[in-house]
PDB file of N, CA and C in Angstrom:
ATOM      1  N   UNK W   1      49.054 117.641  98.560  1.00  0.00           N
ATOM      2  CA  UNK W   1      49.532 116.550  97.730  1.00  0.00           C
ATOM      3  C   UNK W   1      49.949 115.374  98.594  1.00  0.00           C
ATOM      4  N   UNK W   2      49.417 114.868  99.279  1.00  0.00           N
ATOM      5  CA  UNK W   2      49.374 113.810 100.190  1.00  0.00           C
ATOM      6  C   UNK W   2      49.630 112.472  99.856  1.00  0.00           C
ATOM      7  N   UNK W   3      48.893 112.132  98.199  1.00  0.00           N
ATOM      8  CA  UNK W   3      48.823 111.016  97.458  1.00  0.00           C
ATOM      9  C   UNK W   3      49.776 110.848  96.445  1.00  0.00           C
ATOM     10  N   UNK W   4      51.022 110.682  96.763  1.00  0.00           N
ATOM     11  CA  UNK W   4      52.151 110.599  95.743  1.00  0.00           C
ATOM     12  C   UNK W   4      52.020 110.828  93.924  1.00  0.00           C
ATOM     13  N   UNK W   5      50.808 109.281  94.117  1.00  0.00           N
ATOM     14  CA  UNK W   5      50.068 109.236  92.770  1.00  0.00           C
ATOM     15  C   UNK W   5      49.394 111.165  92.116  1.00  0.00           C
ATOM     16  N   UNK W   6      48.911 111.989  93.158  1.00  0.00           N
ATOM     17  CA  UNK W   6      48.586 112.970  92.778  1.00  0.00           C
ATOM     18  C   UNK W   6      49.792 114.018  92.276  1.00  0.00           C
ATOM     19  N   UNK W   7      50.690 113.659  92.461  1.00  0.00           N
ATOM     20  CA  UNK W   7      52.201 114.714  92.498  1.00  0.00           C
ATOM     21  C   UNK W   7      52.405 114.889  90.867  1.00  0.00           C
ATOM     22  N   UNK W   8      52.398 116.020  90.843  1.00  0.00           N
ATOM     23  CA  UNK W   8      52.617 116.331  89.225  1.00  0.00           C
ATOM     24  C   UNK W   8      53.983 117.258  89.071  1.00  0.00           C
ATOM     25  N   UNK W   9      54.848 117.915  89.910  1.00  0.00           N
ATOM     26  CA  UNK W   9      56.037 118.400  89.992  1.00  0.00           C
ATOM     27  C   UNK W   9      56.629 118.454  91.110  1.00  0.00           C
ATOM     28  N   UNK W  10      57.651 118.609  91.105  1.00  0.00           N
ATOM     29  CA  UNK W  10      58.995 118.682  92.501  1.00  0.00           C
ATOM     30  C   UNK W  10      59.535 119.938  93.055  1.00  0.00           C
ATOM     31  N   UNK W  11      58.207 120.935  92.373  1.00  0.00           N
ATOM     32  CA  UNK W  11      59.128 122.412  92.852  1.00  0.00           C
ATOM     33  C   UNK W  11      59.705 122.373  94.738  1.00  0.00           C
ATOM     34  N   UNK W  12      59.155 122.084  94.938  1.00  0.00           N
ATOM     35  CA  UNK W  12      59.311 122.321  96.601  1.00  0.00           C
ATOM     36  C   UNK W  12      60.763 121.825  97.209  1.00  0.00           C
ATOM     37  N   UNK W  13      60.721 120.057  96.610  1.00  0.00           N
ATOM     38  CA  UNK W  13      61.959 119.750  96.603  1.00  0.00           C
ATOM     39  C   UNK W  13      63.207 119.967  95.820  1.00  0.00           C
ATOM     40  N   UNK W  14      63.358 120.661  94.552  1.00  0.00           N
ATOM     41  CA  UNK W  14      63.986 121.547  93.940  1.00  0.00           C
ATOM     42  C   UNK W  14      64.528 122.845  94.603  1.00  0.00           C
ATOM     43  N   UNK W  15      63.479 123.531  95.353  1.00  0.00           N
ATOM     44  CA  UNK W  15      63.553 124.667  96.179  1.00  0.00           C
ATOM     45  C   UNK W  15      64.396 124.113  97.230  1.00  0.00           C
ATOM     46  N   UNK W  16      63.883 123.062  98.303  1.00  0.00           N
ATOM     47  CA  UNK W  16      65.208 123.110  99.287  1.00  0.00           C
ATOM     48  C   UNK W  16      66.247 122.173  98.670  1.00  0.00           C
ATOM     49  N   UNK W  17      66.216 121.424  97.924  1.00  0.00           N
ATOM     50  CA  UNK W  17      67.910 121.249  97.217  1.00  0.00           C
ATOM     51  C   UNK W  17      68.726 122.203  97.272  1.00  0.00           C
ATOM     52  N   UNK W  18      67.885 123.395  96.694  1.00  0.00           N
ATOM     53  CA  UNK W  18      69.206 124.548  96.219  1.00  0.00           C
ATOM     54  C   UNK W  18      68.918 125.415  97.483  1.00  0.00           C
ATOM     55  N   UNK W  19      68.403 124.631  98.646  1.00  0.00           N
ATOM     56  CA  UNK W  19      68.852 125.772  99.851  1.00  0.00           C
ATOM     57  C   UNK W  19      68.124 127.356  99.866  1.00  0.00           C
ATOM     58  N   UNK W  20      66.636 127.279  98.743  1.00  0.00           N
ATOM     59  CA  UNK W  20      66.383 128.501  99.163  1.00  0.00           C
ATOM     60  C   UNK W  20      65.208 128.642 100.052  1.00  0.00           C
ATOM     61  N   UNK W  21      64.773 129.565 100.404  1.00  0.00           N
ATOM     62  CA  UNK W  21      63.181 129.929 101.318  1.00  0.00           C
ATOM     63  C   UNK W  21      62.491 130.147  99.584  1.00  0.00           C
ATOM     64  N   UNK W  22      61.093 129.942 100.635  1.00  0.00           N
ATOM     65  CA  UNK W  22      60.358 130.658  99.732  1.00  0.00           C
ATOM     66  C   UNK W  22      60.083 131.874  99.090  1.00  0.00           C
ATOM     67  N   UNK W  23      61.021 132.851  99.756  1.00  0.00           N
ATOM     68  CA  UNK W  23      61.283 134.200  99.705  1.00  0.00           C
ATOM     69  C   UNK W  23      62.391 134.283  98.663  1.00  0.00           C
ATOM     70  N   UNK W  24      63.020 133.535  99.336  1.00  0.00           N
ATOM     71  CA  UNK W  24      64.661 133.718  97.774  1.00  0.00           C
ATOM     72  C   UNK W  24      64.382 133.632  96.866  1.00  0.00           C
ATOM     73  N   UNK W  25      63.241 132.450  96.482  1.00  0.00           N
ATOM     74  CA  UNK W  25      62.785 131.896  94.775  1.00  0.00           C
ATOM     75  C   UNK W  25      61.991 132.717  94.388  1.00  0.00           C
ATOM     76  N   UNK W  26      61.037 133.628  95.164  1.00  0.00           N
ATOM     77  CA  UNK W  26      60.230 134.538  95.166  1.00  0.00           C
ATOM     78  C   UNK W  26      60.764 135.569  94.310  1.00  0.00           C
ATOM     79  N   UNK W  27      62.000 136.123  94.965  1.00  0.00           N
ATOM     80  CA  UNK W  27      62.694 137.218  94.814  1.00  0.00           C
ATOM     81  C   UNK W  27      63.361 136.664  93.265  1.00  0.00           C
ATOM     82  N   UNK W  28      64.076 136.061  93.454  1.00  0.00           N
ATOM     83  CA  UNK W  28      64.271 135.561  91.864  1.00  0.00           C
ATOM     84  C   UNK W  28      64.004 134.923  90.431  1.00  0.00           C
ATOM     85  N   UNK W  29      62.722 134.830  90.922  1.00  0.00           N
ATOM     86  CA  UNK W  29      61.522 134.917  89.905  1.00  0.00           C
ATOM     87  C   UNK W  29      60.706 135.836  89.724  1.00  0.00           C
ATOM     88  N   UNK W  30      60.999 136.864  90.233  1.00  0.00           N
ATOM     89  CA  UNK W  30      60.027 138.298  90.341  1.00  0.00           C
ATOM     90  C   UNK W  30      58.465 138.307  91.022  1.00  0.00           C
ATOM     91  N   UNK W  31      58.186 137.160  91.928  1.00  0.00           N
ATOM     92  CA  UNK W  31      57.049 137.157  92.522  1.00  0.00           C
ATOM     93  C   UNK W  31      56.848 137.390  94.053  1.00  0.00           C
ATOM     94  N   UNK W  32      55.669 137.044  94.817  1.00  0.00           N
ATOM     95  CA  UNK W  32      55.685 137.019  96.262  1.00  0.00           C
ATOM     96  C   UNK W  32      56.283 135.444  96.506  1.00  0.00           C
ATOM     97  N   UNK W  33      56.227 135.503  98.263  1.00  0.00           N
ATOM     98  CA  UNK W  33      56.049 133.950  98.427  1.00  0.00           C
ATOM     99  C   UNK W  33      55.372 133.623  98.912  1.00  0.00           C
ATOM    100  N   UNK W  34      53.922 134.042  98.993  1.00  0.00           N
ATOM    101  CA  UNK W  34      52.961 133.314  98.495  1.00  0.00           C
ATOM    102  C   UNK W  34      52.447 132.643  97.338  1.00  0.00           C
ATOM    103  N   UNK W  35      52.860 133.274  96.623  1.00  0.00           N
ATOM    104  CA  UNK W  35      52.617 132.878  94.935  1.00  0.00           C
ATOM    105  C   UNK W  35      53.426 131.434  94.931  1.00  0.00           C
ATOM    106  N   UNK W  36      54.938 131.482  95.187  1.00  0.00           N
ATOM    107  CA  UNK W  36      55.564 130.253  94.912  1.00  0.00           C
ATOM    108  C   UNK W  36      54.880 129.620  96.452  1.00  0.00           C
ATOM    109  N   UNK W  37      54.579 129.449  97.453  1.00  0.00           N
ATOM    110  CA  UNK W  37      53.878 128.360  98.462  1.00  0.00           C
ATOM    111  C   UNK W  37      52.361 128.068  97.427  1.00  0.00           C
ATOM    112  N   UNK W  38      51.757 128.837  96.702  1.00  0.00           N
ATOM    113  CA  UNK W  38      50.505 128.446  96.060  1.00  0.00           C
ATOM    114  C   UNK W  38      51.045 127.422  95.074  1.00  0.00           C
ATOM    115  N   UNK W  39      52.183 127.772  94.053  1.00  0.00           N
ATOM    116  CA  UNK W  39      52.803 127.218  93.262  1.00  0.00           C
ATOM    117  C   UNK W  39      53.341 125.450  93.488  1.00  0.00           C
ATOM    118  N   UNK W  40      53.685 125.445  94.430  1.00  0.00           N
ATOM    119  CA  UNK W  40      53.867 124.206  95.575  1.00  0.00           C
ATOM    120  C   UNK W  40      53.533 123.225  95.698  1.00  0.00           C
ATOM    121  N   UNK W  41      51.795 123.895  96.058  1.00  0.00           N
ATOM    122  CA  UNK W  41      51.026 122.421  96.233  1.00  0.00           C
ATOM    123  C   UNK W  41      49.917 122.791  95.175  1.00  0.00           C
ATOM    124  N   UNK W  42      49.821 123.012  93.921  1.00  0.00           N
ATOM    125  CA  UNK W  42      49.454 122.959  93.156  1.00  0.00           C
ATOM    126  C   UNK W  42      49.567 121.468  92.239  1.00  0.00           C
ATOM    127  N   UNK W  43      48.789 121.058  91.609  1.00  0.00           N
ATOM    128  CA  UNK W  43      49.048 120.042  91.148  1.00  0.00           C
ATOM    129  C   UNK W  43      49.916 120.467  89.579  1.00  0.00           C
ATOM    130  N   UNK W  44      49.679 120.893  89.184  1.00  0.00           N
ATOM    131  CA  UNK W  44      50.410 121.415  87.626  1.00  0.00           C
ATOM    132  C   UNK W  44      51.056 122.519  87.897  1.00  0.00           C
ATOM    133  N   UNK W  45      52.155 122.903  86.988  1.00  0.00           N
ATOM    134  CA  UNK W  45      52.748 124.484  87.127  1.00  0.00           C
ATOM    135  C   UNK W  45      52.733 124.336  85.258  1.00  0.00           C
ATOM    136  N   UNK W  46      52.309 126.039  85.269  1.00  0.00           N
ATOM    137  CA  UNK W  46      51.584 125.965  83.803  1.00  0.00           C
ATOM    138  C   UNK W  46      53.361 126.101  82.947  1.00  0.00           C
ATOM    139  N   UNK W  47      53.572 126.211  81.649  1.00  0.00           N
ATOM    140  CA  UNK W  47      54.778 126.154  80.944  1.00  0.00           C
ATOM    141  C   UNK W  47      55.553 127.529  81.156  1.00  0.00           C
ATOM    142  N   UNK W  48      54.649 128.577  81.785  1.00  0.00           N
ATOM    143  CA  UNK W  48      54.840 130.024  82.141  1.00  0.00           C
ATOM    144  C   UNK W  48      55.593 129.631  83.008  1.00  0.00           C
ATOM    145  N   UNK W  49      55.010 129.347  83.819  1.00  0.00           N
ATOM    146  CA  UNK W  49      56.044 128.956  85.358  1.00  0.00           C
ATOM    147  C   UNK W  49      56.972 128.042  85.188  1.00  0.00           C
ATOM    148  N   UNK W  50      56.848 127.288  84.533  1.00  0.00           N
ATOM    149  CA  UNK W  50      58.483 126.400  84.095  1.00  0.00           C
ATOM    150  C   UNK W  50      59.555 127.120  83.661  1.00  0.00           C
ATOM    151  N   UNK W  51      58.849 127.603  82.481  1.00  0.00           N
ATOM    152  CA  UNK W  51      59.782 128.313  82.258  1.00  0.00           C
ATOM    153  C   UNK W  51      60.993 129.732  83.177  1.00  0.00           C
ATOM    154  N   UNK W  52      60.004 130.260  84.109  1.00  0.00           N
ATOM    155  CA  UNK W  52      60.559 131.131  85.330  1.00  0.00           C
ATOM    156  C   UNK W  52      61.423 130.179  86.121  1.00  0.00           C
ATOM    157  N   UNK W  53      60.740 129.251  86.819  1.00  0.00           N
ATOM    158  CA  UNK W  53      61.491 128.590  87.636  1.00  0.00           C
ATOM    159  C   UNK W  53      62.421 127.641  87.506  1.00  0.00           C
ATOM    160  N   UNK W  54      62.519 126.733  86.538  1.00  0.00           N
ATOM    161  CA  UNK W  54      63.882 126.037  85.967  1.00  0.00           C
ATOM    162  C   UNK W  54      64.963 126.164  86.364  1.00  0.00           C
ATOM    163  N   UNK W  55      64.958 128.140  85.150  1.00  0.00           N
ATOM    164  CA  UNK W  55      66.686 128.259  86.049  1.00  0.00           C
ATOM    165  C   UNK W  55      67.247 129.026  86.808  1.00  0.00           C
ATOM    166  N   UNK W  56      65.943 129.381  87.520  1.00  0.00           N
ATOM    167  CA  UNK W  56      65.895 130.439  89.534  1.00  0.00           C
ATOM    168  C   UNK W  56      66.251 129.134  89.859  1.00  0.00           C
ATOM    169  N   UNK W  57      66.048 127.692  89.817  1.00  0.00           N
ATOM    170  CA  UNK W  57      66.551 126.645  90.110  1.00  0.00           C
ATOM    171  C   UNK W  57      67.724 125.945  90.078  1.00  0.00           C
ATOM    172  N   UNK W  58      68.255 126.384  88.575  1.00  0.00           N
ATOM    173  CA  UNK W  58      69.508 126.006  88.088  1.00  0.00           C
ATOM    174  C   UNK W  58      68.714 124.346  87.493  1.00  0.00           C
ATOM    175  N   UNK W  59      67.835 124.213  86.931  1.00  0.00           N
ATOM    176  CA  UNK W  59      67.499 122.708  86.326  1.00  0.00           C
ATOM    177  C   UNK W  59      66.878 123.143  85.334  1.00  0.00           C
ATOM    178  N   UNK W  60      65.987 121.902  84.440  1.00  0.00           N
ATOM    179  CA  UNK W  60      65.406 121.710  83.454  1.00  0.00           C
ATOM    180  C   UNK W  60      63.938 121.972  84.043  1.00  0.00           C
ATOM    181  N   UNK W  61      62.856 122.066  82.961  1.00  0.00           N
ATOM    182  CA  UNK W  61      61.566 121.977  83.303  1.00  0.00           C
ATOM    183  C   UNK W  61      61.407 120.318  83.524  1.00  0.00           C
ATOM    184  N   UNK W  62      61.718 120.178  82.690  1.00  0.00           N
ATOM    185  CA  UNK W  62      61.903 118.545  82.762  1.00  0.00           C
ATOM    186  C   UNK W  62      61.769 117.563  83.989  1.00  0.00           C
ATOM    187  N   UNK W  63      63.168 118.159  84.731  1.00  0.00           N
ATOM    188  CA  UNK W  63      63.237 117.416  85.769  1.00  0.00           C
ATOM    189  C   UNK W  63      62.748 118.137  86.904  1.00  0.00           C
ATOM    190  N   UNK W  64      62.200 119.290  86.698  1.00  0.00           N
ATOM    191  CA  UNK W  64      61.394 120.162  87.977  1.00  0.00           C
ATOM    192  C   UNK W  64      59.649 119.122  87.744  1.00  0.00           C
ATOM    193  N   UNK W  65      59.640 118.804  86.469  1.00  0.00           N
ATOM    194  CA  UNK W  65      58.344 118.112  86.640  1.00  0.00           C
ATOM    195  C   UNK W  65      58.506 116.447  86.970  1.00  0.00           C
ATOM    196  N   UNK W  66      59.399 116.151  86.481  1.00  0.00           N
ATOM    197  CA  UNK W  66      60.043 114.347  86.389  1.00  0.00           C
ATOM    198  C   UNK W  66      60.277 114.096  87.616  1.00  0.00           C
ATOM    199  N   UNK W  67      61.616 114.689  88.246  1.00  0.00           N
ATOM    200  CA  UNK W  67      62.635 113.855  89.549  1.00  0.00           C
ATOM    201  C   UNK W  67      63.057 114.657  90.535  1.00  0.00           C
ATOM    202  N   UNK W  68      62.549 114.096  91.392  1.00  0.00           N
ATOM    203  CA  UNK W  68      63.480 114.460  93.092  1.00  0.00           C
ATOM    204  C   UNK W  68      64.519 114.606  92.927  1.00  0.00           C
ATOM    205  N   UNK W  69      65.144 115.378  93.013  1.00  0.00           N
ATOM    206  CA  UNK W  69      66.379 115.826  93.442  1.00  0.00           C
ATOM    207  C   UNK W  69      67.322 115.228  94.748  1.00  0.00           C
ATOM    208  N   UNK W  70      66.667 114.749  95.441  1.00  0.00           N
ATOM    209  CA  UNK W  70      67.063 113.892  96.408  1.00  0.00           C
ATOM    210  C   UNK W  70      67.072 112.402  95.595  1.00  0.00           C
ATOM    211  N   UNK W  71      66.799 112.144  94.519  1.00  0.00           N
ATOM    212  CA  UNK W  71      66.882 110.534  94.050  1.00  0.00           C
ATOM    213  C   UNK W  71      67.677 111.033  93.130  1.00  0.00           C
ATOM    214  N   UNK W  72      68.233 111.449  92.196  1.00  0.00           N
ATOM    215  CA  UNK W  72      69.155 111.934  91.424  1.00  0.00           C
ATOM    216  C   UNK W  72      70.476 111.862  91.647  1.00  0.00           C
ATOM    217  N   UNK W  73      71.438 111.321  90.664  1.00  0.00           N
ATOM    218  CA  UNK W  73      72.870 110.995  91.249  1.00  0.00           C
ATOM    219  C   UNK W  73      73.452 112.553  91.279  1.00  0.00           C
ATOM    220  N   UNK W  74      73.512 113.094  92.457  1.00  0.00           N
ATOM    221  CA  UNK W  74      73.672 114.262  92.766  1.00  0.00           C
ATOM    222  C   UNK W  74      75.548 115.070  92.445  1.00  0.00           C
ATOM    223  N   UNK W  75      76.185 113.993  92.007  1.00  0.00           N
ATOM    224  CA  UNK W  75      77.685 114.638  91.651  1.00  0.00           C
ATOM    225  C   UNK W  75      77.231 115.065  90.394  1.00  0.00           C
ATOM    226  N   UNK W  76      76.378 114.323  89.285  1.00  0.00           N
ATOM    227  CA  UNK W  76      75.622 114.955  88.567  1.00  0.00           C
ATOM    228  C   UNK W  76      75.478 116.551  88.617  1.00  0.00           C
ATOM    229  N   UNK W  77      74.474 116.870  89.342  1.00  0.00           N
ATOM    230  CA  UNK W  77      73.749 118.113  89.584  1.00  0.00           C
ATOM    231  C   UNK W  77      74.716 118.832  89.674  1.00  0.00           C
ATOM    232  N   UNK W  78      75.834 118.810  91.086  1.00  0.00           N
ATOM    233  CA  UNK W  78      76.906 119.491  91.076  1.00  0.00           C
ATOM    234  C   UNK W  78      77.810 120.232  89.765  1.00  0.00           C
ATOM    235  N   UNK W  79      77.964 119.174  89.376  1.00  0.00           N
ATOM    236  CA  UNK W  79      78.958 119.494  87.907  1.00  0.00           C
ATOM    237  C   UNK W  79      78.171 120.093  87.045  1.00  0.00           C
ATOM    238  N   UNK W  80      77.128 120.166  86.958  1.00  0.00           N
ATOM    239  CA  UNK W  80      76.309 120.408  85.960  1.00  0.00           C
ATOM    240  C   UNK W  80      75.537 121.912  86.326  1.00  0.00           C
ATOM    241  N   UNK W  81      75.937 121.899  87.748  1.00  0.00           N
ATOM    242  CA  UNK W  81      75.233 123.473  88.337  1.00  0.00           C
ATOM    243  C   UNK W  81      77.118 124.721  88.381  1.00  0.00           C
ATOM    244  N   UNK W  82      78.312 123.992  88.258  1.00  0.00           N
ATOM    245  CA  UNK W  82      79.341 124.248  88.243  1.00  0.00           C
ATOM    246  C   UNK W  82      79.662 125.317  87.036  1.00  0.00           C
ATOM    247  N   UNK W  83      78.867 124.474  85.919  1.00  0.00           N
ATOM    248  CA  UNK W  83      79.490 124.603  84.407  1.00  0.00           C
ATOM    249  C   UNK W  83      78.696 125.586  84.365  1.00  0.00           C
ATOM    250  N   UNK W  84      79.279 127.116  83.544  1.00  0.00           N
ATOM    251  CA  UNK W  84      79.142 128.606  83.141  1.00  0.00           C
ATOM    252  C   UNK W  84      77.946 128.267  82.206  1.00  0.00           C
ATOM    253  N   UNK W  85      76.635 129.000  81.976  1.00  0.00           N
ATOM    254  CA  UNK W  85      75.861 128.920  81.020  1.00  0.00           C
ATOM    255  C   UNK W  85      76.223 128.771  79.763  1.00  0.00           C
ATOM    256  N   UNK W  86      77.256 129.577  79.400  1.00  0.00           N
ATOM    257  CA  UNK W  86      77.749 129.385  78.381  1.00  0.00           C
ATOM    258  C   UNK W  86      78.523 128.348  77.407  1.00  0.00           C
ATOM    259  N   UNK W  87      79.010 127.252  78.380  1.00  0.00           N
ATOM    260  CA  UNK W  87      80.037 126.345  78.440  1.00  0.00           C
ATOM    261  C   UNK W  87      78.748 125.021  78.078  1.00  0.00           C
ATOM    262  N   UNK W  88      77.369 125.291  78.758  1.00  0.00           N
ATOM    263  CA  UNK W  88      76.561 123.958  78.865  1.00  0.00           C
ATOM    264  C   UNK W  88      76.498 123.388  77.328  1.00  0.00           C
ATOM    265  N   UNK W  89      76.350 123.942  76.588  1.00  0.00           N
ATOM    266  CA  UNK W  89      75.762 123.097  75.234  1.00  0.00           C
ATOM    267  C   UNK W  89      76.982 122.426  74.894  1.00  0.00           C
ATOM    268  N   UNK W  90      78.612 122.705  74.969  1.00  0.00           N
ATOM    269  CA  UNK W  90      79.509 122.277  74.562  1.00  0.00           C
ATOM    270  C   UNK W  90      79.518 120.702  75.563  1.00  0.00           C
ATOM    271  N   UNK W  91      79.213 121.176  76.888  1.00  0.00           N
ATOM    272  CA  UNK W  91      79.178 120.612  77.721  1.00  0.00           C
ATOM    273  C   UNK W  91      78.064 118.919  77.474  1.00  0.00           C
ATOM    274  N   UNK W  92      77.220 118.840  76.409  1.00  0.00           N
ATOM    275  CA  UNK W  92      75.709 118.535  76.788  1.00  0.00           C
ATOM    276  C   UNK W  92      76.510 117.543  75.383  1.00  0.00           C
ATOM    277  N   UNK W  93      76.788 118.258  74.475  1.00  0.00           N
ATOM    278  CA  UNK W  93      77.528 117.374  73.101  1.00  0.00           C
ATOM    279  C   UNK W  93      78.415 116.638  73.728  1.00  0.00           C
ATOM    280  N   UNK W  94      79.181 116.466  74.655  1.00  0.00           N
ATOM    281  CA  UNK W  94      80.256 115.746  75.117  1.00  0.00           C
ATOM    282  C   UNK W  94      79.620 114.521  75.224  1.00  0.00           C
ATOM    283  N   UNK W  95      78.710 114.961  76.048  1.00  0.00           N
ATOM    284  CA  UNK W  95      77.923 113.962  77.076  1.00  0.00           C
ATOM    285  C   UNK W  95      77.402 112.857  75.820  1.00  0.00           C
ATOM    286  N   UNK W  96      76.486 113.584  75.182  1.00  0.00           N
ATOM    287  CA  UNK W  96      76.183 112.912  73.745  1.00  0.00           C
ATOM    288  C   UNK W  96      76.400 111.931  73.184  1.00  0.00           C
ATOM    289  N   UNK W  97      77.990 112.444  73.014  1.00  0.00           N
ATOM    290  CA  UNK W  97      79.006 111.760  72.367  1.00  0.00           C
ATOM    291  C   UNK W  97      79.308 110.640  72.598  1.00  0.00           C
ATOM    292  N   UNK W  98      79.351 110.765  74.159  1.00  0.00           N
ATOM    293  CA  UNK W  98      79.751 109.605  74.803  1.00  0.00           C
ATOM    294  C   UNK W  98      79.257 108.583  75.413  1.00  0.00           C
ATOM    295  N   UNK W  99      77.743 109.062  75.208  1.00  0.00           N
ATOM    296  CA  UNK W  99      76.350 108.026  75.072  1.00  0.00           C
ATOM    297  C   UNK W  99      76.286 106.921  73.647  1.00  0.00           C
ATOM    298  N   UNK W 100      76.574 108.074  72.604  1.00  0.00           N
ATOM    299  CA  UNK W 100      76.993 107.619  71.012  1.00  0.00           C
ATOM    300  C   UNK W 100      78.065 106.395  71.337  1.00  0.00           C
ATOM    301  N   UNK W 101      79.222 106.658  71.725  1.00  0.00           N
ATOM    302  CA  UNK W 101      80.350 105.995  71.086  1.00  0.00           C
ATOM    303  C   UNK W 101      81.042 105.013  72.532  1.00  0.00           C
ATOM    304  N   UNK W 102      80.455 105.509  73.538  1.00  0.00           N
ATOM    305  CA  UNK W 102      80.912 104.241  74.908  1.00  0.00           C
ATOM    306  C   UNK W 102      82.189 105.270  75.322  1.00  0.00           C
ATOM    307  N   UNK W 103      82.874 106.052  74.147  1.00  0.00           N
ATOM    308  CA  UNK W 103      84.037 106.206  75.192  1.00  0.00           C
ATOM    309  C   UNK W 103      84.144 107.795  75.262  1.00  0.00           C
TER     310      UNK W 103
END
């Protein structure tokens, strides 16, 4: 993927954001790491694999296909990798809210 223009996801840079090898994401997606280095420089990752890797990531499919993680206001990510699975949707209405109403 040499040609920016060709880049169709950010797994790689997702992967060292969160500090893992290719072996860690491997291991926590139930595959080799070869599979995730094939996965890599692939131009597409099918909705199968989004769906696996997202949240071995701790992100969205979204932004595993959208944004660098290195361009991302990263206190963001933090807080947002902080908050208990359980806590996110309460968490996500706040946010909402306060897109809605300014305050």
């Amino acid at each position: 993927m040499s040609d920016a223009a060709d880049k169709r996801h950010y797994l790689r840079e997702w992967r060292e954001y969160r500090r893992l090898t290719q072996e860690q994401l491997a291991e926590k997606v139930g595959t080799s790491k070869s599979v995730i280095s094939e996965l890599e420089t692939k131009r597409e990752l099918s909705g199968k694999w989004l769906r696996r890797l997202a949240p071995a990531l701790d992100t969205s499919a979204g932004y595993l296909l959208d944004h660098d993680p290195e361009k991302l206001p990263t206190s963001i990510l933090d807080i947002w990798a902080d908050i208990p699975e359980e806590n996110r949707g309460a968490a996500v209405r706040m946010l909402e809210s306060l897109r809605r109403t300014g305050t």
